[in-house]
CSV table of N, CA and C in Angstrom, one decimal:
chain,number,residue,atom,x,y,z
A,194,UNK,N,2.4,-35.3,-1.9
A,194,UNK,CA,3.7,-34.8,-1.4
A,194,UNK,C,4.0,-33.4,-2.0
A,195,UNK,N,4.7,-33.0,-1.5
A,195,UNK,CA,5.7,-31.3,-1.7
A,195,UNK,C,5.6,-31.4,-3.0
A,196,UNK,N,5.2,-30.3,-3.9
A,196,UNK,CA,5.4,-30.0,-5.3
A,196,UNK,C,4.5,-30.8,-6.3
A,197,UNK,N,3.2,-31.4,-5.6
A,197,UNK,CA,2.7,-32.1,-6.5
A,197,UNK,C,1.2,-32.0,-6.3
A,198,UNK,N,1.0,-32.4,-7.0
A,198,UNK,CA,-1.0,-32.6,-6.8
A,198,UNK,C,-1.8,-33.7,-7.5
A,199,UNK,N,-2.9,-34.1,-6.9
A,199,UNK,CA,-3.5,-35.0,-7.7
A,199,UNK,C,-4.0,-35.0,-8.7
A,200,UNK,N,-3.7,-35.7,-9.8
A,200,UNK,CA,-4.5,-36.1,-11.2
A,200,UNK,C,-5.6,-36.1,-11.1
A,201,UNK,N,-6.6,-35.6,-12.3
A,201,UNK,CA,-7.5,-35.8,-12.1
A,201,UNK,C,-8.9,-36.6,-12.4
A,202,UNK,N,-7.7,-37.8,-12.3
A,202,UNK,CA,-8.8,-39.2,-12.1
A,202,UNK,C,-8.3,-39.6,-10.4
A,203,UNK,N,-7.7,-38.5,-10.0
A,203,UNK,CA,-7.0,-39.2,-8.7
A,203,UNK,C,-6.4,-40.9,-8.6
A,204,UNK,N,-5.6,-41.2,-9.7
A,204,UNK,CA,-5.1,-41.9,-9.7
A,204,UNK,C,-3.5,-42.3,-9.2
A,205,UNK,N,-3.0,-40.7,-8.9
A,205,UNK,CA,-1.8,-40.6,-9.0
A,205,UNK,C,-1.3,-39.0,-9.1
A,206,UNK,N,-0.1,-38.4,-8.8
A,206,UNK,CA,-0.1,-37.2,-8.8
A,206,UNK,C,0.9,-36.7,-9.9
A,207,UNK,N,0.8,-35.2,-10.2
A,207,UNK,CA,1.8,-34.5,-11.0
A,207,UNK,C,2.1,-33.6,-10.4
A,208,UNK,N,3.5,-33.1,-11.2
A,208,UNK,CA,4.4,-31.8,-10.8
A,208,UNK,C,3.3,-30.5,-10.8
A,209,UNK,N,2.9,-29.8,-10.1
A,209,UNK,CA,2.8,-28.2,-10.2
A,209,UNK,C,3.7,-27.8,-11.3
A,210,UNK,N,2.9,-27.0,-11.9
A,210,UNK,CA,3.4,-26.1,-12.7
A,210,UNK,C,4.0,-25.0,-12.4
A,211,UNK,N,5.1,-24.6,-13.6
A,211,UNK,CA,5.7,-23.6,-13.1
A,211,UNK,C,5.0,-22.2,-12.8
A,212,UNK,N,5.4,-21.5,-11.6
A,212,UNK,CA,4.3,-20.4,-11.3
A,212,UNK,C,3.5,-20.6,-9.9
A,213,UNK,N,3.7,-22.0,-9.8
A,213,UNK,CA,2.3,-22.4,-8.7
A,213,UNK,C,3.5,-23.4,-7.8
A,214,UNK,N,2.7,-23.6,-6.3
A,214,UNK,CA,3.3,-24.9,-5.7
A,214,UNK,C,2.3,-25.5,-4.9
A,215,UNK,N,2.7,-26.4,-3.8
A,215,UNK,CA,2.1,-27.1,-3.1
A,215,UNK,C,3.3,-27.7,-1.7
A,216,UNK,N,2.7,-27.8,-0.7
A,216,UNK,CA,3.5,-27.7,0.4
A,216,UNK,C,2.9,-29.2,1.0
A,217,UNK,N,2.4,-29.9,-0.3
A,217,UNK,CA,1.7,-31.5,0.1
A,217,UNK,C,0.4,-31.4,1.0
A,218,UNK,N,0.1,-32.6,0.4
A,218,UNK,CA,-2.0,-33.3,1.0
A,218,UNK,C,-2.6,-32.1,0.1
A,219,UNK,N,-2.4,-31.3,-0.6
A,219,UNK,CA,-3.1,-30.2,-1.2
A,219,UNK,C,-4.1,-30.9,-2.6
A,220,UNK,N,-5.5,-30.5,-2.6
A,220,UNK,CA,-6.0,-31.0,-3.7
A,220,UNK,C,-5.7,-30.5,-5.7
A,221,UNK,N,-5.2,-28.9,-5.0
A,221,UNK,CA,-4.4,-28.2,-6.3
A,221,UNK,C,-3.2,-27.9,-5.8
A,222,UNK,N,-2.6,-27.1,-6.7
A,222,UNK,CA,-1.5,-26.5,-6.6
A,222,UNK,C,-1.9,-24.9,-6.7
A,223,UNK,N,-1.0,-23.9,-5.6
A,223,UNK,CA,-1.4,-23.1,-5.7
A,223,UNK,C,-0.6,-21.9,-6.6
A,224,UNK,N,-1.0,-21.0,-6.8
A,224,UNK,CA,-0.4,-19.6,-7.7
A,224,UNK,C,0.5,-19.1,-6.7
A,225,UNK,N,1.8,-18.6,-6.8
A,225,UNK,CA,2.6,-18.2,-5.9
A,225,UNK,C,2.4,-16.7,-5.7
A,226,UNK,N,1.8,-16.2,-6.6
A,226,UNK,CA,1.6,-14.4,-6.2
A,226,UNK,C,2.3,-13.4,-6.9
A,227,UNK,N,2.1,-12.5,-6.8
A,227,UNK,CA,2.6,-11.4,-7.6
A,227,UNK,C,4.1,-11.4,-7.1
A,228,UNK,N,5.1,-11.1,-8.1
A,228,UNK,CA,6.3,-11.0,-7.7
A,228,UNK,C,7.0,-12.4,-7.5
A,229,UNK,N,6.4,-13.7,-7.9
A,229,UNK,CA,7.2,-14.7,-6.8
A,229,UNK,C,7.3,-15.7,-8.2
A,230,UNK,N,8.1,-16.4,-8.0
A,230,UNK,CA,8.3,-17.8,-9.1
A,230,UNK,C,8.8,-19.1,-8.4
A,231,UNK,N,8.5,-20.0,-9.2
A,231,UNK,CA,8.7,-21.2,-9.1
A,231,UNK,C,8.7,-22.2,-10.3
A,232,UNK,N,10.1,-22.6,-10.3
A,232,UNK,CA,9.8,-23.8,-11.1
A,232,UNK,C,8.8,-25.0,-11.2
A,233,UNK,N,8.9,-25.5,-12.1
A,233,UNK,CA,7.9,-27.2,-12.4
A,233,UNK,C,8.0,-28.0,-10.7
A,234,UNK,N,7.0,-28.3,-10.1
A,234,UNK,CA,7.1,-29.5,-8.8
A,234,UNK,C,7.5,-28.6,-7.7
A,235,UNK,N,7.4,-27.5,-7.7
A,235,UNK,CA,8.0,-27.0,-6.4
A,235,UNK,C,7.6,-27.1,-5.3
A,236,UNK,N,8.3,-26.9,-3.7
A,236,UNK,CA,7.3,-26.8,-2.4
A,236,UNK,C,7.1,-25.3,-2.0
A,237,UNK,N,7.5,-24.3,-2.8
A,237,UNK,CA,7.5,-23.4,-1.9
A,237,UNK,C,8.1,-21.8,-3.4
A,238,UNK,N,7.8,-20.7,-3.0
A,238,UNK,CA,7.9,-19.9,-4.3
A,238,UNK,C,9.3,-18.8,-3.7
A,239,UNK,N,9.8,-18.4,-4.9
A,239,UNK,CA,11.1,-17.4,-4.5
A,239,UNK,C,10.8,-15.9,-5.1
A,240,UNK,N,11.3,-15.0,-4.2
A,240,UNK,CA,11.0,-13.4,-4.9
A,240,UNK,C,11.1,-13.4,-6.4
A,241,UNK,N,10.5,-12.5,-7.7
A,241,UNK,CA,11.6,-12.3,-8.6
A,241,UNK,C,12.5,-11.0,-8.1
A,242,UNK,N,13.7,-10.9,-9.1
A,242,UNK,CA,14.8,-9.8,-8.9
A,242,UNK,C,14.0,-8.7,-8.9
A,243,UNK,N,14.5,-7.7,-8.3
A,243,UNK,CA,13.8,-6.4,-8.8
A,243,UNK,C,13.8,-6.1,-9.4
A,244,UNK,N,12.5,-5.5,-9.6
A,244,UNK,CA,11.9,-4.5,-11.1
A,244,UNK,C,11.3,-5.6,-11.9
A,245,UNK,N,10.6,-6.6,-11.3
A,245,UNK,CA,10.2,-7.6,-12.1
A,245,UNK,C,8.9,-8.2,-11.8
A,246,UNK,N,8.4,-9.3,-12.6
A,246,UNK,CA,6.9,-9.9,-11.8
A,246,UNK,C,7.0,-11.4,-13.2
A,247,UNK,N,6.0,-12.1,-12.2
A,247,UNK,CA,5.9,-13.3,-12.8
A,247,UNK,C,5.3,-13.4,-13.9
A,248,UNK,N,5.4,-13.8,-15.4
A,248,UNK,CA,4.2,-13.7,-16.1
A,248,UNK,C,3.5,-15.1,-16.5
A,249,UNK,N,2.8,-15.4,-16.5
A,249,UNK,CA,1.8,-16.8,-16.6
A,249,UNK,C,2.5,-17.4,-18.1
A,250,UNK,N,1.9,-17.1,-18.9
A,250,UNK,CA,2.1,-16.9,-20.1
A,250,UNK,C,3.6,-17.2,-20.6
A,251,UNK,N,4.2,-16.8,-20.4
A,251,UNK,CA,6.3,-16.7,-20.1
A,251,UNK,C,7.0,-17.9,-18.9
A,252,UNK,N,6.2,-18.0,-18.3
A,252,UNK,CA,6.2,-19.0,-17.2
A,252,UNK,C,8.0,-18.6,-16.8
A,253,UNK,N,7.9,-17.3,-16.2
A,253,UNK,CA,9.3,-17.0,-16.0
A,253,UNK,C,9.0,-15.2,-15.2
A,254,UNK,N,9.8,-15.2,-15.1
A,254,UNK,CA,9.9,-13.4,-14.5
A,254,UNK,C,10.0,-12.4,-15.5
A,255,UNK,N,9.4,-11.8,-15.5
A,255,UNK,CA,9.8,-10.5,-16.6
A,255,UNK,C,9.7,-8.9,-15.8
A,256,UNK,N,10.3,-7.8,-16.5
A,256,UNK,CA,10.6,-6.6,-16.5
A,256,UNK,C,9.3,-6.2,-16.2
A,257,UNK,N,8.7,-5.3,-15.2
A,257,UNK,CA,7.6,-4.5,-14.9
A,257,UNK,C,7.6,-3.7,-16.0
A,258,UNK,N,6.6,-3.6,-16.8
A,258,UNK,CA,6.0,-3.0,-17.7
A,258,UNK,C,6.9,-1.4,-18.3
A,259,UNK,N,7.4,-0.7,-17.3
A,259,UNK,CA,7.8,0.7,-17.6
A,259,UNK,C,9.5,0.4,-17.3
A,260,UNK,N,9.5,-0.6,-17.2
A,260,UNK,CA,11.2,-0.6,-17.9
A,260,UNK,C,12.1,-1.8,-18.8
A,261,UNK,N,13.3,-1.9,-19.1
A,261,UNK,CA,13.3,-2.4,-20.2
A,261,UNK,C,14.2,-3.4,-19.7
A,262,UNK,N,14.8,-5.0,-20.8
A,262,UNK,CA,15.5,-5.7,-20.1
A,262,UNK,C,17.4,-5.3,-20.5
A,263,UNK,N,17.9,-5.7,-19.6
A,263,UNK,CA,19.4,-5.2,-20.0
A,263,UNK,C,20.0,-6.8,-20.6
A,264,UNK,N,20.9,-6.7,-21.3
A,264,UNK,CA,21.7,-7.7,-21.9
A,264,UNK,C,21.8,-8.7,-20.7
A,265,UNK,N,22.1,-8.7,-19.5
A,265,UNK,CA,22.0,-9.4,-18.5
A,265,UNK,C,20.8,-10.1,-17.9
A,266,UNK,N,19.7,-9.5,-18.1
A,266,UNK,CA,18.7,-9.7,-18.2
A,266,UNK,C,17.9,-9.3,-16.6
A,267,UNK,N,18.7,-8.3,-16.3
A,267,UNK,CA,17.7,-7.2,-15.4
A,267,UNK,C,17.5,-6.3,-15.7
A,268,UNK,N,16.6,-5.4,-15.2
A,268,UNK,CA,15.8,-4.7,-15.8
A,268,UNK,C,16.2,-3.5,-15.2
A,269,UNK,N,16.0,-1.9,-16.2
A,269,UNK,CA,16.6,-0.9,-15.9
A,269,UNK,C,15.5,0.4,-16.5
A,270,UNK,N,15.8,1.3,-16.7
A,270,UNK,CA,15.2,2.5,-17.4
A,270,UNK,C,15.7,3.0,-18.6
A,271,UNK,N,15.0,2.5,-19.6
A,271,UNK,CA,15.7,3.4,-20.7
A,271,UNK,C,16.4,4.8,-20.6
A,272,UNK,N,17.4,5.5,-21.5
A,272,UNK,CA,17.7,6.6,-21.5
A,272,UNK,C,16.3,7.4,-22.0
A,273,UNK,N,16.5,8.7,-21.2
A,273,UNK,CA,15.8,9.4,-20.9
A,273,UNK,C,14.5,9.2,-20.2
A,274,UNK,N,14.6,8.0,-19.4
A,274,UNK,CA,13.8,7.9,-18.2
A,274,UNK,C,14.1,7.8,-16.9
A,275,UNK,N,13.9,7.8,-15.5
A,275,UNK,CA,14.0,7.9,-14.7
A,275,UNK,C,13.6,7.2,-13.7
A,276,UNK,N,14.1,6.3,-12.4
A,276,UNK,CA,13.0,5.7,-11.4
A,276,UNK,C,12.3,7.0,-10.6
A,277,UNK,N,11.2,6.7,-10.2
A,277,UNK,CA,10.7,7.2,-9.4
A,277,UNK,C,9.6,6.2,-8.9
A,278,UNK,N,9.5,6.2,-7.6
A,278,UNK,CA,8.7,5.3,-6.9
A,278,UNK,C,8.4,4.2,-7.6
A,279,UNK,N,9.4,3.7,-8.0
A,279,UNK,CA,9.5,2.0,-8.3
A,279,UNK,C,9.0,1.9,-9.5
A,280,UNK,N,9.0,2.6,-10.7
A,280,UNK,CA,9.3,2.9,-12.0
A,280,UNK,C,9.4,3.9,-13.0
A,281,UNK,N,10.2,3.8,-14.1
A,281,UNK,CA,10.6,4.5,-14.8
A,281,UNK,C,9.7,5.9,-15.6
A,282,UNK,N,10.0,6.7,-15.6
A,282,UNK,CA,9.3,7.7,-15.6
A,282,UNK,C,9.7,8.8,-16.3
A,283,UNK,N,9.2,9.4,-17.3
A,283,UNK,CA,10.2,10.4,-18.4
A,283,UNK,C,10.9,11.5,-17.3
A,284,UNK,N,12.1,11.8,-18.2
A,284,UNK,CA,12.7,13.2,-17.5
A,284,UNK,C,11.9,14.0,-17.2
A,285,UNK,N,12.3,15.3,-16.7
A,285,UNK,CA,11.4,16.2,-16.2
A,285,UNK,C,11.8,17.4,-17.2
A,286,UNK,N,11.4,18.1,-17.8
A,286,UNK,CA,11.2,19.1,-18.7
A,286,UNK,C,12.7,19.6,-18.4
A,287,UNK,N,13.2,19.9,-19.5
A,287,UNK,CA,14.7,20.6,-19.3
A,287,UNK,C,15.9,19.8,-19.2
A,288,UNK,N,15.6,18.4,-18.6
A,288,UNK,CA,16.6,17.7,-18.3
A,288,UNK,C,16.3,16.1,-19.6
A,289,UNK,N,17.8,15.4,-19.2
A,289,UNK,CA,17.7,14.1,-19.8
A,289,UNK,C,18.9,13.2,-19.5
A,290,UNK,N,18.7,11.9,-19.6
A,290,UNK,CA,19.5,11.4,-19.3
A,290,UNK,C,19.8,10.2,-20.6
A,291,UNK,N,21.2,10.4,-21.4
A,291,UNK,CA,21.9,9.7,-22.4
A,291,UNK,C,22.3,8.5,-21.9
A,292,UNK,N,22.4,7.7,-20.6
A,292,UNK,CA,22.8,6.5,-20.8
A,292,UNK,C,21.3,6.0,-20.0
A,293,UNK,N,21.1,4.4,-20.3
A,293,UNK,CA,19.9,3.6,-19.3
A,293,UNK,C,20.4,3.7,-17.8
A,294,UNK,N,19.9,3.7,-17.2
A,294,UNK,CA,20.3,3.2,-15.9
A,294,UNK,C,19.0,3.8,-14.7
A,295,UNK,N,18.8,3.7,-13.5
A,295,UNK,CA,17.8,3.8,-12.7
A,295,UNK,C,18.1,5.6,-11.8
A,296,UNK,N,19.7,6.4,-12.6
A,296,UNK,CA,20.0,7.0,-11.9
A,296,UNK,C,19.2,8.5,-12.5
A,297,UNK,N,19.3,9.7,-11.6
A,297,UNK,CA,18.6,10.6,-12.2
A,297,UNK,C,18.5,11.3,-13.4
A,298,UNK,N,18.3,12.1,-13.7
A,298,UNK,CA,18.3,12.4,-15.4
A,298,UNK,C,19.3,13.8,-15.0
């Protein structure tokens, strides 16, 4: 069934792990992909928020590497960095920016 896979005495099935799913009759459960999550048993995987990616390990979504998490817990650019093409990026010589945020420096 949806969200599950067979044991492996094939006796009986378990939940997919979080990260992976199964859409049923499947012999594993699959990896949902870069960017995508899923709870424990799932049929199917959901985007993470922007600026984010799944980590195995965390079994949860985390912040792309070059920016940081906000008290809310999305993800933004430290002060004195900048987005550019979908991550944060130091100012540019001359300039800076004193608060976090994804806006220019």
């Amino acid at each position: 069934s949806a969200g599950k896979q067979p044991t492996s005495n094939r006796q009986g099935t378990e939940n997919c792990a979080a990260g992976r799913y199964s859409v049923g009759a499947a012999d594993e459960c699959s990896l949902c992909g870069a960017g995508k999550r899923s709870g424990e048993g799932a049929a199917g995987c959901s985007p993470c928020e922007q600026y984010m990616d799944f980590d195995e390990a965390k079994l949860t979504c985390v912040c792309l590497d070059t920016f940081v998490t906000k008290v809310d817990g999305s993800c933004t650019c430290e002060a004195g960095k900048t987005l550019v093409d979908g991550e944060c990026v130091p100012c540019e010589d001359g300039r800076y920016k004193f608060k976090s945020g994804t806006g220019s420096c």
